[in-house]
Amino acid sequence: MLTADILVNITVKSVADAFTYKIPRGAEFLAAGWRVLVPFGGRKVEGFIIDVKEQDPADIKIELKEIIKPLDEEPWFPPQVMRAARELAEFYLCPAAQILRLFIPGKSGLNKTVKPLWEDWAEINADVDEKLFTEYKRRPAQLKLLLYLQDKKRERTAALKEQGIKIATVKKLAEGGLIKIVKERIFRDSYKGQKITANFDNVTLTCDQQNALKQIAPAIEAQKAQKFLLYGVTGSGKTMVYMNAAAVARSMGRQVIVLVPEIALTGQLVDNFRARFGEDIIVIHSRLSLSERNDAIMRARNLEAGIVIGARSALFAPLGNIGLIILDEEQDFSYKQDESPRYHARVVAEKIAAVNNAPLVLGSATPSMETFHRAKQGEIILLSMPKRVGNMPLPQVECVDMREELNHGNRSVLSRQMKTLLTEVLAKGEQAIIMLNRRGWATFVMCRSCGEVIKCNECTLPMVYHNSNNSGRLVCHHCDKTVEMPKTCPKCGSRYIKYFGSGTEKLESELKEMFPTAKIVRMDRDTTGRKFAHQEIISAFKNRKYDILLGTQMVAKGHDIGTVTAAGIISADSGLFMPDFRAAERTFMLITQTAGRAGRGGKKGKVTVQSYSPGHYAVYTALRQDYEGFFAEEIKKRRELMYPPFCRLIKLGFKDKSEENCRNKAADFAEDFRRRFADGETSQVIGPFAPAIPKVGEFFRFLLLIKTKELTAARDFLREKDLHRNNDVVIDIDPINMF
C-alpha cells in the first residue's frame, strides 16, 4: 500500500505531527512537496506531503483515510523549501506546517479568492489545406477570419471583436477544425504599466563597487553559500552592486530574491531593477491583492521572471533555483515578524541561501550589532564602501540642545535652527525631508482634573489623538481600534481634557502655518493605506511637486533623491531611555539613516538634529556618521550585560484569564529553568514581569526573558517542558520587542 505522511494546514500548536493517509489509485505520482486535500476531524483541510512510502497493509493497525485529491498540477514546495522549512521549524520551535504556510499566497491553497485570469486566442490549424478556402466564398465572415489568421497565425478573440469578427464566427470555424481556440493565462502585474524613470546609461562602477562585486561574483558562479556584509555609507551606491550581482546570477539562469524592510522602499528599487532587467522581475508585498501575489509567484515558478523584489514576504516565493539573496537595510527591525511564526528574515534568508547553495548579501550603512560583530569575527565577509558615489561629502550635521531652546522660551516643536534651515532651503528652491517618528496629532490625551489618561480597553495602551480631516478620533497604534474623541473625561466627567505630545499630523499643521507658501506632503501609516500610496508620494516629491517631505521612519532610509539638500530630525532621542537594550542602537540608526537622505545630488547637504541628550554616545557618534565609534561603545555594554551578540534571546509570553495563575505559571517555569542552568554562566532567565500591554481582552500576560549562550540546550529544555505545544505560551526566539 502506498501511503503519505502529511502535515495538516491548521493553526493549532498541538497538531504539529504528520498524519498518515492512503494514496488513492491513479495518484501514485504524489510525492513530498505536493499540496493535497484530506479529510481531518470531520472536515476537509489542506495538507502538505512530507514523505511517501510503500507499506505492507498487515503492518498498519488502523484504517487509514484516503487523500481526496491534489490541489495543484505539480509539487508546490521544491525540495529546498521542504528542507529549509524543517530546519526553521526546529529553530523556531513551531510546527513545520506553520513555516510551509508562509510559502503560500494567502497561507492556504483552499482560499477561493485566488482566481486565475484566462484569455482566449484563435489560431489557424496548421493541417488546413488552403484549397478549402474556395469553399467559403458563400461564408464571407468565416472567410474573412481565415484570411486574417492566415497572415497573423493567431490572435486574441478580444482583438478579433475589434476587427468586426463575431465570437460565433470563431466558434463555427473551430467546430469545423479549421482553427483552434486556446486559453492562455494572464498574469496580473500592477507594476507593468508604470513609467521607468531610472537611467543607468554610461554609469561606471566606482572602485569600491568593483571590489565588492569581485568578491560576490565568484561565490555566485561557484554556487557557494557565502555570506557578505556590504557595509557602505549612505549614498555609496549599494544598489548598483546589488544589480550587478543579480546580473551574474541571471546569466547562469538562476533566480534572485531582493528584500527591502518596508513597502515604502519597493517603488524605487523596482524602478531601478526594471531599468536594468526589464520585465524579468516580479514584486511581492502585502499591499498587493492575493491574486496579484499568486500571479507573481506563478510567473516566477514558470521561470517567466527571474528576480523577486519585495518586503519580507517575498522571501517565501517557493522557488527551487535561487542563486542569490539580498537583504537591503539588513539592520531594520521590520524584518522581524511579530506574529506566529515569529521569524526574522535574516535568519530565514540564511537558511534558504544555504539549502540553495547561494550567496547571501546583507547591505547597510548602519549594520545591526549582531551582523557587524559576526563580520568582525570572520563569520561574514566584510565589504566596505566608505565613500559616496562621485566622492560627494557626507552632510554637515548640527545638533540642537532642546533644553536650551526651552530656556530661551521656545516651546515650539521646531527649534530656531530648524526654522532657519528650512527657510534657507525654501528660499533656494531646494527640498527638505523632516522625520518625526510619531504619527497622529497628540501622543496621548489626559484629563487635567483627575489625571486620567484615555487608554484602549483592549490593549490598555494610551490612545493617540488623530485629527485628519478634522475627524477628532482616538486610535490605538497597537490594535488599530478607533473611537470618537470624548467631550468629557470618561472617569470624572470633566471637560478639561488636554492633548500632550506631537505627532506628524500636528507638525504638518505647524509647518504649513510657519511656511504658508511651501508645499508639504506627509508620509506615514495614515497617508499610505492605498496600494501605491508610498510610491505616489515619493514620485511626486521627486518631481518637485512638494518642497518638504514630512514623515515617520519610512522617510528615513533608502530614498535617493538628488534634489534634497536638507534633513531635519525631530525628537531624535525620544526612544533613547526606553527599557530596551537596543534603545541606543535604534537611536543611532535613525539619526544616521535620516541624515543620509541629504546631499546625495550635486550640492552639499545640511542636517539639523534636535535632541535633549546631545552628550549621549548614540547621538554624538551619529552626528559624526561614525558607525564604528558607536559600535565600539555599544559592544562594551553588550559584553558586560551579556546581551546579543554575546548571547541569543528567547522571550516567553504566558497568558491566563487569572492574573495570579498567569504569574505563577511563568514563575514556576523560571524556577525550573534556573535549576537546570544553575551556574548562570551560559543561560539566565529574567522575570516574570508584566509587558507593556499587561492584558489583551480577557487574558492577563506575563513575560520571561532567557539569555543563553547555548541556544540548542535552551530550546531542548523548552521542548522537554512541552512549551512549544502549549497554546497559552508564546515562544519568540531572537525577539526585537522586549516588552
XYZ file of C-alpha atoms in Angstrom:
739
model
C 0.000 0.000 0.000
C 1.307 3.448 -0.942
C 0.958 5.944 1.918
C 1.839 9.577 2.529
C 2.886 11.377 5.707
C 1.016 14.681 5.696
C 1.140 17.865 7.770
C -2.323 19.385 8.015
C -2.560 23.139 7.485
C -4.406 24.186 10.637
C -3.322 26.739 13.248
C -3.278 24.522 16.328
C 0.086 24.001 18.052
C -0.850 20.619 19.464
C -1.491 19.260 15.957
C 2.113 19.507 14.785
C 2.961 15.919 13.855
C 2.360 14.319 10.469
C -0.619 12.024 9.848
C -0.517 9.020 7.536
C -3.001 8.797 4.661
C -3.585 6.280 1.909
C -2.734 7.411 -1.611
C -5.661 6.590 -3.936
C -5.294 4.609 -7.117
C -4.327 6.844 -10.029
C -2.478 9.299 -7.755
C 0.733 7.275 -7.411
C 2.627 10.304 -8.802
C 2.217 12.139 -5.476
C 5.468 12.813 -3.616
C 6.959 15.112 -0.992
C 6.146 18.743 -1.744
C 2.587 18.249 -3.056
C -0.397 20.046 -1.553
C -3.447 17.831 -1.185
C -6.981 17.889 0.178
C -7.526 15.424 3.021
C -10.321 14.532 5.470
C -9.471 15.618 9.001
C -11.730 15.613 12.042
C -14.970 15.653 10.078
C -13.872 18.347 7.626
C -11.732 18.725 4.534
C -8.427 20.534 5.012
C -5.276 21.307 3.099
C -2.287 19.068 3.757
C 1.401 19.089 2.820
C 3.018 15.782 1.873
C 6.415 15.401 3.541
C 7.078 11.730 2.703
C 5.693 8.892 0.590
C 6.405 5.214 1.254
C 5.265 1.704 0.404
C 3.837 -0.142 3.419
C 2.603 -3.668 3.973
C -1.121 -3.467 4.812
C -0.517 -6.077 7.528
C 1.745 -3.598 9.340
C -0.947 -0.932 9.511
C -3.070 -1.422 12.630
C -5.699 1.261 11.931
C -7.845 2.064 8.946
C -6.204 4.872 7.009
C -8.197 7.688 5.496
C -7.589 8.412 1.830
C -6.292 11.574 0.184
C -9.199 13.286 -1.583
C -7.253 14.990 -4.371
C -4.110 17.014 -5.176
C -4.544 20.804 -5.130
C -2.038 21.639 -7.870
C -0.784 20.217 -11.141
C 2.748 19.848 -9.771
C 4.533 19.843 -6.395
C 4.162 23.272 -4.790
C 7.203 23.067 -2.495
C 10.611 22.399 -4.111
C 12.959 20.085 -2.141
C 14.989 23.099 -0.994
C 11.884 24.672 0.551
C 10.972 21.416 2.316
C 14.438 21.176 3.811
C 14.540 24.836 4.886
C 11.064 24.532 6.451
C 12.150 21.552 8.580
C 15.229 23.406 9.825
C 13.304 26.617 10.534
C 10.572 24.743 12.414
C 13.292 23.158 14.547
C 14.936 26.550 15.127
C 11.761 28.481 15.988
C 10.054 25.651 17.926
C 6.940 25.812 15.802
C 5.056 23.279 13.658
C 6.616 22.738 10.229
C 3.180 23.384 8.690
C 3.368 26.941 10.079
C 6.585 27.543 8.152
C 5.324 25.905 4.953
C 2.187 28.038 5.170
C 4.371 31.121 4.640
C 5.257 29.860 1.148
C 1.598 30.027 0.019
C -0.151 33.278 -1.037
C -2.930 33.778 1.464
C -1.428 30.959 3.551
C -3.945 28.440 2.232
C -4.336 26.686 -1.108
C -8.081 26.475 -0.402
C -8.612 30.228 -0.496
C -11.277 30.811 -3.136
C -10.382 34.452 -3.773
C -7.395 33.423 -5.915
C -8.934 33.133 -9.370
C -6.622 32.884 -12.390
C -7.474 35.093 -15.354
C -7.643 33.446 -18.764
C -7.669 34.882 -22.262
C -8.932 33.135 -25.439
C -6.766 33.060 -28.574
C -7.759 31.837 -32.032
C -5.058 30.237 -34.139
C -5.190 28.628 -37.584
C -4.838 24.858 -37.753
C -1.555 24.050 -39.462
C -3.146 20.980 -41.093
C -5.735 23.001 -43.042
C -5.408 22.705 -46.831
C -5.538 26.190 -48.332
C -7.649 24.805 -51.215
C -10.533 24.624 -48.729
C -10.662 28.466 -48.730
C -12.623 28.336 -52.052
C -15.348 26.592 -50.233
C -16.007 29.627 -48.041
C -16.994 32.145 -50.699
C -20.575 31.959 -49.501
C -19.460 32.370 -45.899
C -17.801 35.790 -46.069
C -17.486 36.251 -42.308
C -15.680 32.938 -41.887
C -13.528 33.575 -44.974
C -12.540 36.974 -43.560
C -11.413 35.291 -40.353
C -9.493 32.583 -42.226
C -7.654 35.107 -44.379
C -6.916 37.252 -41.303
C -5.460 34.309 -39.374
C -3.540 33.132 -42.437
C -1.443 36.279 -42.079
C -1.479 36.615 -38.293
C -1.406 32.871 -37.448
C -3.014 33.648 -34.054
C -4.923 36.482 -32.411
C -6.774 37.240 -29.207
C -10.532 36.808 -29.543
C -10.959 40.231 -27.919
C -8.904 41.762 -30.759
C -10.982 39.887 -33.352
C -14.081 41.576 -31.964
C -12.424 44.928 -32.655
C -11.993 43.767 -36.292
C -15.747 43.214 -36.521
C -15.468 39.414 -36.285
C -18.091 37.855 -34.050
C -17.325 35.148 -31.491
C -19.994 32.963 -33.153
C -17.902 33.010 -36.348
C -14.813 31.969 -34.397
C -16.682 29.088 -32.787
C -18.091 27.892 -36.144
C -14.615 27.610 -37.671
C -13.332 25.918 -34.542
C -16.111 23.337 -34.725
C -15.092 22.635 -38.336
C -11.500 22.041 -37.267
C -10.071 24.889 -39.356
C -8.927 26.900 -36.351
C -8.269 26.186 -32.703
C -9.282 28.184 -29.651
C -6.652 28.045 -26.938
C -6.687 29.513 -23.443
C -3.701 31.352 -22.047
C -3.322 32.536 -18.500
C -2.975 36.270 -17.877
C -0.654 37.204 -15.035
C -1.683 40.383 -13.236
C 1.183 42.817 -12.718
C 0.367 46.186 -11.153
C 3.860 47.476 -11.895
C 3.861 46.621 -15.609
C 2.397 49.844 -16.943
C 4.370 52.153 -14.684
C 6.868 54.523 -16.243
C 10.539 53.738 -15.670
C 12.436 56.824 -14.512
C 15.843 55.360 -13.622
C 18.621 55.513 -16.205
C 21.928 53.666 -15.951
C 23.388 54.541 -19.345
C 27.101 55.354 -19.178
C 27.276 54.524 -15.455
C 30.727 53.321 -14.389
C 31.207 51.393 -11.174
C 33.349 53.028 -8.511
C 36.461 51.233 -7.267
C 34.619 50.247 -4.068
C 31.699 48.846 -6.070
C 34.047 46.895 -8.343
C 35.950 45.461 -5.373
C 32.719 44.326 -3.721
C 31.488 42.701 -6.921
C 34.824 40.921 -7.433
C 34.220 39.006 -4.211
C 30.483 38.366 -4.594
C 30.509 37.224 -8.254
C 32.833 34.191 -7.780
C 30.601 32.898 -4.951
C 27.548 33.145 -7.231
C 29.378 31.368 -10.059
C 30.690 28.646 -7.735
C 27.201 28.249 -6.179
C 28.712 28.744 -2.755
C 26.574 29.754 0.228
C 28.891 32.505 1.429
C 27.618 35.436 3.478
C 28.647 39.040 2.764
C 28.079 42.310 4.612
C 28.060 45.203 2.144
C 28.822 47.981 4.608
C 28.573 51.257 2.720
C 27.849 54.800 3.849
C 24.596 56.382 2.698
C 24.942 57.263 -0.977
C 27.822 54.857 -1.666
C 25.871 53.015 -4.379
C 24.954 49.687 -2.802
C 22.054 49.278 -5.253
C 24.493 49.196 -8.190
C 26.330 46.316 -6.535
C 23.034 44.505 -5.982
C 22.052 44.868 -9.644
C 25.403 43.742 -10.996
C 25.451 40.746 -8.658
C 21.905 39.894 -9.768
C 23.053 40.064 -13.401
C 25.702 37.418 -12.671
C 23.091 35.072 -11.180
C 20.676 35.657 -14.057
C 23.399 34.953 -16.632
C 23.603 31.485 -15.073
C 19.823 31.008 -15.275
C 19.455 31.229 -11.501
C 16.876 33.323 -9.684
C 17.396 36.224 -7.291
C 15.472 37.473 -4.254
C 15.929 41.127 -3.220
C 14.356 42.234 0.060
C 13.679 45.679 1.479
C 12.317 46.161 5.011
C 9.335 48.357 4.143
C 6.868 48.632 1.283
C 7.803 52.327 1.044
C 11.180 51.287 -0.376
C 9.952 48.856 -3.031
C 8.996 51.531 -5.580
C 12.472 52.992 -6.023
C 14.143 49.574 -6.067
C 11.636 48.210 -8.602
C 12.213 51.246 -10.816
C 15.985 50.712 -10.699
C 15.769 46.989 -11.432
C 13.214 47.425 -14.222
C 15.531 49.948 -15.877
C 18.228 47.268 -15.869
C 16.270 43.989 -16.240
C 13.005 44.981 -17.923
C 10.164 42.524 -17.331
C 12.413 39.956 -15.662
C 11.148 40.974 -12.230
C 8.120 40.312 -10.050
C 7.082 42.216 -6.932
C 5.592 40.650 -3.800
C 4.349 42.504 -0.740
C 1.280 42.609 1.484
C -0.352 45.626 -0.200
C -0.853 43.641 -3.415
C -4.053 41.655 -3.727
C -3.947 37.928 -3.104
C -4.496 37.316 -6.826
C -1.620 39.633 -7.766
C 0.717 37.854 -5.349
C -0.390 34.470 -6.628
C 0.176 35.519 -10.257
C 3.617 36.892 -9.409
C 4.616 33.612 -7.788
C 3.316 31.598 -10.730
C 5.401 33.710 -13.140
C 8.497 33.005 -11.082
C 7.698 29.284 -10.791
C 7.188 29.115 -14.563
C 10.599 30.804 -14.991
C 8.953 33.759 -16.728
C 10.664 36.091 -14.251
C 13.981 35.667 -12.527
C 14.145 38.435 -9.914
C 11.760 38.652 -6.934
C 11.612 42.020 -5.168
C 9.604 42.892 -2.097
C 9.230 43.142 1.645
C 9.911 40.162 3.909
C 7.055 38.039 2.491
C 8.900 37.965 -0.859
C 11.440 35.694 0.797
C 8.828 32.935 0.749
C 8.383 32.677 -3.003
C 8.536 28.855 -3.403
C 11.484 28.745 -5.805
C 13.873 25.871 -6.416
C 16.668 27.608 -8.329
C 17.782 30.533 -6.168
C 21.266 31.789 -6.979
C 21.455 34.935 -4.820
C 19.585 36.542 -1.902
C 19.986 40.224 -0.994
C 18.724 41.924 2.193
C 18.924 45.679 1.841
C 18.914 47.678 5.105
C 19.587 44.400 6.914
C 19.603 46.160 10.287
C 15.960 47.128 10.049
C 13.701 45.799 12.801
C 10.824 45.443 10.301
C 12.444 42.207 9.131
C 11.152 40.590 12.318
C 7.600 39.195 12.188
C 5.623 39.827 15.365
C 3.049 37.066 14.862
C 3.492 33.306 14.735
C 5.813 32.032 13.417
C 7.963 34.838 14.802
C 10.792 34.589 12.299
C 13.496 37.083 11.404
C 14.007 37.450 7.656
C 17.784 37.455 8.125
C 17.701 34.007 9.761
C 15.301 32.659 7.133
C 17.420 34.104 4.321
C 20.497 32.334 5.684
C 18.646 29.002 5.729
C 17.189 29.417 2.242
C 20.523 30.565 0.831
C 22.271 27.573 2.413
C 19.899 24.926 1.000
C 20.146 26.552 -2.452
C 23.957 26.894 -2.354
C 23.507 30.620 -2.931
C 25.393 33.629 -1.533
C 23.626 35.997 0.849
C 24.404 39.723 0.671
C 23.416 41.863 3.674
C 23.568 45.584 2.915
C 23.564 48.538 5.303
C 25.123 51.852 6.233
C 24.349 51.030 9.876
C 24.594 47.236 10.269
C 22.964 45.529 13.221
C 25.296 44.898 16.138
C 24.942 41.142 15.628
C 25.844 41.244 11.922
C 28.811 43.596 12.305
C 30.161 41.523 15.189
C 29.912 38.379 13.043
C 31.783 40.212 10.290
C 34.488 41.234 12.777
C 34.746 37.580 13.859
C 35.142 36.414 10.254
C 31.797 34.586 10.036
C 30.658 37.032 7.362
C 32.866 38.562 4.659
C 33.045 42.333 5.192
C 32.877 44.507 2.059
C 33.390 48.200 2.839
C 32.295 51.166 0.739
C 33.335 54.201 2.830
C 32.819 56.881 0.147
C 29.776 58.312 -1.575
C 29.489 57.973 -5.350
C 31.345 60.833 -7.018
C 33.220 61.445 -3.744
C 30.345 63.655 -2.596
C 30.864 64.646 1.053
C 28.617 63.410 3.805
C 26.163 66.075 5.006
C 27.102 68.741 7.516
C 25.266 67.912 10.749
C 24.424 70.255 13.626
C 22.754 69.301 16.890
C 20.319 71.493 18.775
C 20.027 71.033 22.544
C 16.285 71.375 23.065
C 16.813 72.153 26.757
C 18.457 75.402 25.682
C 15.566 76.124 23.331
C 13.185 75.821 26.269
C 15.402 78.101 28.353
C 15.109 80.703 25.583
C 11.336 80.495 25.674
C 10.866 78.436 22.501
C 8.065 75.958 23.177
C 7.554 75.033 19.550
C 8.235 71.544 18.195
C 10.737 73.192 15.843
C 13.950 74.757 17.093
C 15.115 78.150 15.860
C 17.926 76.446 13.911
C 15.454 74.099 12.231
C 13.304 77.033 11.154
C 16.371 78.784 9.775
C 17.451 75.686 7.844
C 14.025 75.282 6.262
C 13.813 78.993 5.447
C 17.161 78.804 3.606
C 16.204 75.661 1.707
C 12.865 77.066 0.568
C 14.467 80.364 -0.479
C 16.864 78.442 -2.753
C 14.072 76.386 -4.274
C 15.536 73.189 -2.836
C 13.882 70.350 -0.911
C 13.965 69.016 2.642
C 12.969 65.841 4.492
C 11.721 66.090 8.084
C 11.460 62.978 10.254
C 9.356 62.672 13.409
C 8.879 59.060 14.419
C 5.391 59.526 15.887
C 2.233 59.696 13.829
C -1.020 61.330 14.808
C -1.686 64.733 16.332
C -1.063 64.167 20.045
C 0.644 61.131 21.564
C -1.821 60.881 24.453
C -4.864 62.601 25.905
C -5.214 63.331 29.640
C -7.847 64.831 31.901
C -6.385 67.798 33.779
C -8.904 67.381 36.586
C -8.299 63.784 37.644
C -5.166 62.822 35.681
C -6.904 60.025 33.759
C -5.133 59.064 30.509
C -7.558 57.672 27.935
C -6.495 54.105 27.110
C -7.555 51.371 24.729
C -9.907 48.987 26.516
C -8.438 46.080 24.530
C -4.692 46.733 24.909
C -4.618 49.151 27.881
C -2.176 51.386 25.954
C -2.721 55.176 25.780
C -4.716 56.076 22.675
C -3.317 58.590 20.201
C -5.307 61.595 19.057
C -5.697 61.933 15.278
C -7.214 64.973 13.615
C -7.010 64.183 9.877
C -9.827 65.989 8.066
C -10.906 67.354 11.457
C -12.170 63.911 12.395
C -11.155 64.126 16.060
C -10.675 60.425 16.783
C -8.579 58.313 19.144
C -6.591 55.432 17.662
C -4.751 52.584 19.353
C -1.453 52.175 17.499
C -1.202 48.574 18.667
C -4.537 47.027 17.664
C -5.874 49.855 15.421
C -9.063 50.234 17.453
C -10.675 53.635 16.782
C -13.143 55.560 18.969
C -14.655 59.037 18.875
C -12.837 61.695 20.883
C -14.896 62.123 24.096
C -16.104 65.601 25.003
C -15.764 64.869 28.719
C -13.454 62.683 30.809
C -14.823 59.120 30.860
C -13.752 58.821 34.510
C -14.741 62.078 36.236
C -16.866 63.836 33.625
C -14.640 66.928 33.477
C -14.393 68.944 30.266
C -10.748 69.832 30.948
C -9.116 67.387 28.529
C -5.669 68.260 27.186
C -3.566 66.888 24.331
C 0.088 66.071 25.076
C 3.000 65.428 22.730
C 3.243 65.969 18.984
C 2.941 63.647 16.027
C 3.344 64.079 12.285
C -0.199 65.446 11.865
C 0.403 68.295 14.295
C 3.857 69.015 12.894
C 2.395 69.202 9.374
C -0.086 71.791 10.594
C 2.650 73.860 12.263
C 4.884 73.732 9.178
C 2.040 74.949 6.980
C 1.433 77.821 9.377
C 5.134 78.780 9.508
C 5.732 78.389 5.765
C 2.373 79.166 4.117
C 3.761 79.144 0.572
C 5.616 75.845 0.956
C 4.122 72.682 -0.486
C 4.251 69.973 2.183
C 3.417 66.277 1.914
C 3.157 63.817 4.794
C 4.115 60.137 4.552
C 3.145 57.918 7.450
C 0.879 54.961 8.013
C -2.192 57.205 7.909
C -1.467 58.555 4.410
C -0.218 55.344 2.786
C -3.147 52.957 3.096
C -3.626 52.504 -0.651
C -1.549 50.065 -2.714
C 0.792 52.560 -4.401
C 0.442 55.447 -1.940
C 4.105 55.277 -0.864
C 5.298 55.318 -4.441
C 2.957 58.127 -5.473
C 4.145 60.368 -2.620
C 7.837 59.751 -3.301
C 7.341 60.164 -7.060
C 5.505 63.465 -6.601
C 8.231 64.681 -4.243
C 10.960 63.679 -6.707
C 9.116 65.568 -9.447
C 9.284 68.739 -7.323
C 5.543 68.891 -6.669
C 6.375 69.327 -2.963
C 9.074 71.239 -1.109
C 9.057 69.341 2.190
C 8.523 65.624 2.782
C 7.463 65.008 6.369
C 7.074 61.546 7.816
C 7.871 58.807 10.271
C 10.827 56.441 9.945
C 9.590 55.368 6.491
C 11.197 58.562 5.102
C 14.473 57.868 6.908
C 16.114 55.230 4.756
C 16.630 54.020 1.218
C 15.314 57.053 -0.666
C 17.818 58.559 -3.110
C 16.564 61.996 -4.150
C 19.298 64.235 -5.513
C 17.388 67.487 -5.016
C 17.124 67.036 -1.237
C 19.751 69.247 0.377
C 18.455 69.306 3.940
C 17.136 66.907 6.549
C 15.652 67.593 9.941
C 15.197 65.132 12.781
C 12.655 65.988 15.473
C 12.910 64.315 18.902
C 15.888 62.287 17.715
C 16.409 60.699 21.110
C 12.787 60.112 22.109
C 13.362 56.363 22.390
C 16.800 56.563 23.958
C 15.726 55.819 27.519
C 13.172 53.124 26.792
C 13.677 49.945 28.865
C 15.215 48.148 25.878
C 18.860 47.167 25.487
C 18.626 48.163 21.796
C 17.482 51.742 22.560
C 20.885 53.280 21.778
C 21.203 51.232 18.587
C 17.760 52.320 17.393
C 18.569 55.974 18.069
C 21.927 55.853 16.281
C 20.428 54.154 13.235
C 17.520 56.558 12.942
C 19.699 59.675 13.110
C 22.344 58.314 10.728
C 19.872 56.992 8.170
C 17.769 60.178 8.130
C 20.828 62.394 7.841
C 21.940 60.274 4.912
C 18.983 61.451 2.803
C 20.549 64.905 2.381
C 23.194 65.980 -0.128
C 23.075 62.999 -2.466
C 22.991 65.174 -5.596
C 25.497 67.804 -6.617
C 25.087 70.045 -3.561
C 26.370 69.528 -0.033
C 23.677 68.543 2.430
C 22.820 70.093 5.784
C 21.144 68.296 8.674
C 19.674 69.622 11.911
C 19.142 67.152 14.754
C 17.011 68.132 17.743
C 17.898 66.311 20.950
C 17.559 66.528 24.716
C 20.631 64.296 25.158
C 23.329 65.580 22.777
C 26.039 64.169 25.052
C 24.896 60.558 24.714
C 27.267 58.427 22.645
C 24.437 57.227 20.391
C 23.705 60.847 19.460
C 27.196 62.309 19.110
C 28.553 59.373 17.093
C 25.516 59.604 14.799
C 26.174 63.315 14.308
C 29.640 62.354 13.011
C 28.206 59.455 10.957
C 30.678 57.348 12.930
C 29.288 53.809 12.984
C 32.497 52.179 14.181
C 32.748 54.665 17.038
C 29.219 53.800 18.106
C 29.897 50.082 17.737
C 32.982 50.315 19.977
C 30.982 51.974 22.774
C 27.894 49.797 22.478
C 29.712 46.460 22.221
C 31.351 47.011 25.616
C 27.961 47.379 27.294
C 26.542 44.346 25.489
C 29.500 42.213 26.640
C 29.213 43.366 30.266
C 25.476 42.668 30.470
C 25.508 39.505 28.314
C 23.221 40.747 25.584
C 23.397 39.957 21.848
C 25.744 39.418 20.077
C 27.174 37.623 23.160
C 24.045 35.518 23.664
C 20.759 34.620 21.988
C 17.451 35.702 23.471
C 14.199 33.787 23.925
C 11.109 35.661 25.081
C 8.317 33.583 26.613
C 4.838 35.041 26.901
C 2.374 33.351 29.281
C -1.360 34.107 29.271
C -4.278 33.167 31.512
C -7.659 34.572 32.473
C -6.422 34.710 36.065
C -3.630 37.207 36.743
C -2.336 35.139 39.678
C -2.337 31.883 37.713
C -0.527 33.545 34.843
C 2.204 34.939 37.091
C 2.564 31.609 38.903
C 2.911 29.608 35.672
C 5.668 31.936 34.491
C 7.388 31.894 37.910
C 7.267 28.081 38.126
C 8.894 27.706 34.728
C 11.560 30.294 35.642
C 12.441 28.273 38.753
C 12.702 25.066 36.727
C 14.953 26.826 34.232
C 17.233 28.206 36.954
C 17.591 24.739 38.469
C 18.546 23.239 35.086
C 21.056 26.028 34.273
C 22.203 26.590 37.836
C 25.645 28.035 37.074
C 24.140 31.112 35.411
C 27.186 31.375 33.178
C 25.706 30.071 29.943
C 21.998 30.738 30.472
C 19.965 33.140 32.596
C 16.278 33.922 32.935
C 14.777 37.313 33.844
C 11.255 37.669 35.192
C 8.397 37.130 35.338
C 7.461 40.721 34.570
C 4.378 42.397 33.121
C 4.676 43.526 29.494
C 3.797 46.978 28.188
C 0.371 45.544 27.368
C -0.411 43.526 30.525
C -3.862 42.441 29.419
C -5.352 41.728 25.998
C -9.088 41.146 26.032
C -9.815 38.791 28.948
C -6.273 37.395 29.181
C -3.539 38.601 31.547
C 0.056 38.346 30.331
C 3.476 37.836 31.940
C 6.859 37.574 30.263
C 10.158 35.783 30.840
C 13.379 36.649 29.029
C 16.004 33.944 28.588
C 19.591 34.923 27.783
C 21.617 31.954 26.587
C 24.975 31.149 25.023
C 23.712 27.623 24.315
C 20.587 28.104 22.229
C 20.241 24.407 21.405
C 20.286 23.411 25.077
C 17.759 26.113 25.981
C 15.441 25.075 23.151
C 15.728 21.418 24.181
C 14.604 22.379 27.685
C 11.549 24.192 26.297
C 10.678 21.059 24.308
C 11.162 18.894 27.389
C 8.624 21.098 29.194
C 6.319 20.847 26.163
C 6.080 24.628 25.902
C 6.179 24.502 22.095
C 2.798 22.688 22.128
C 1.168 24.909 24.755
C -1.367 27.302 23.207
C -1.114 29.561 26.273
C 2.611 30.198 25.781
C 4.206 32.268 23.008
C 7.832 31.462 22.162
C 9.796 34.244 20.472
C 13.389 33.412 19.525
C 15.596 36.449 18.809
C 12.864 38.910 19.874
C 13.068 42.557 18.825
C 10.351 43.936 21.085
C 11.366 43.180 24.673
C 8.125 44.280 26.333
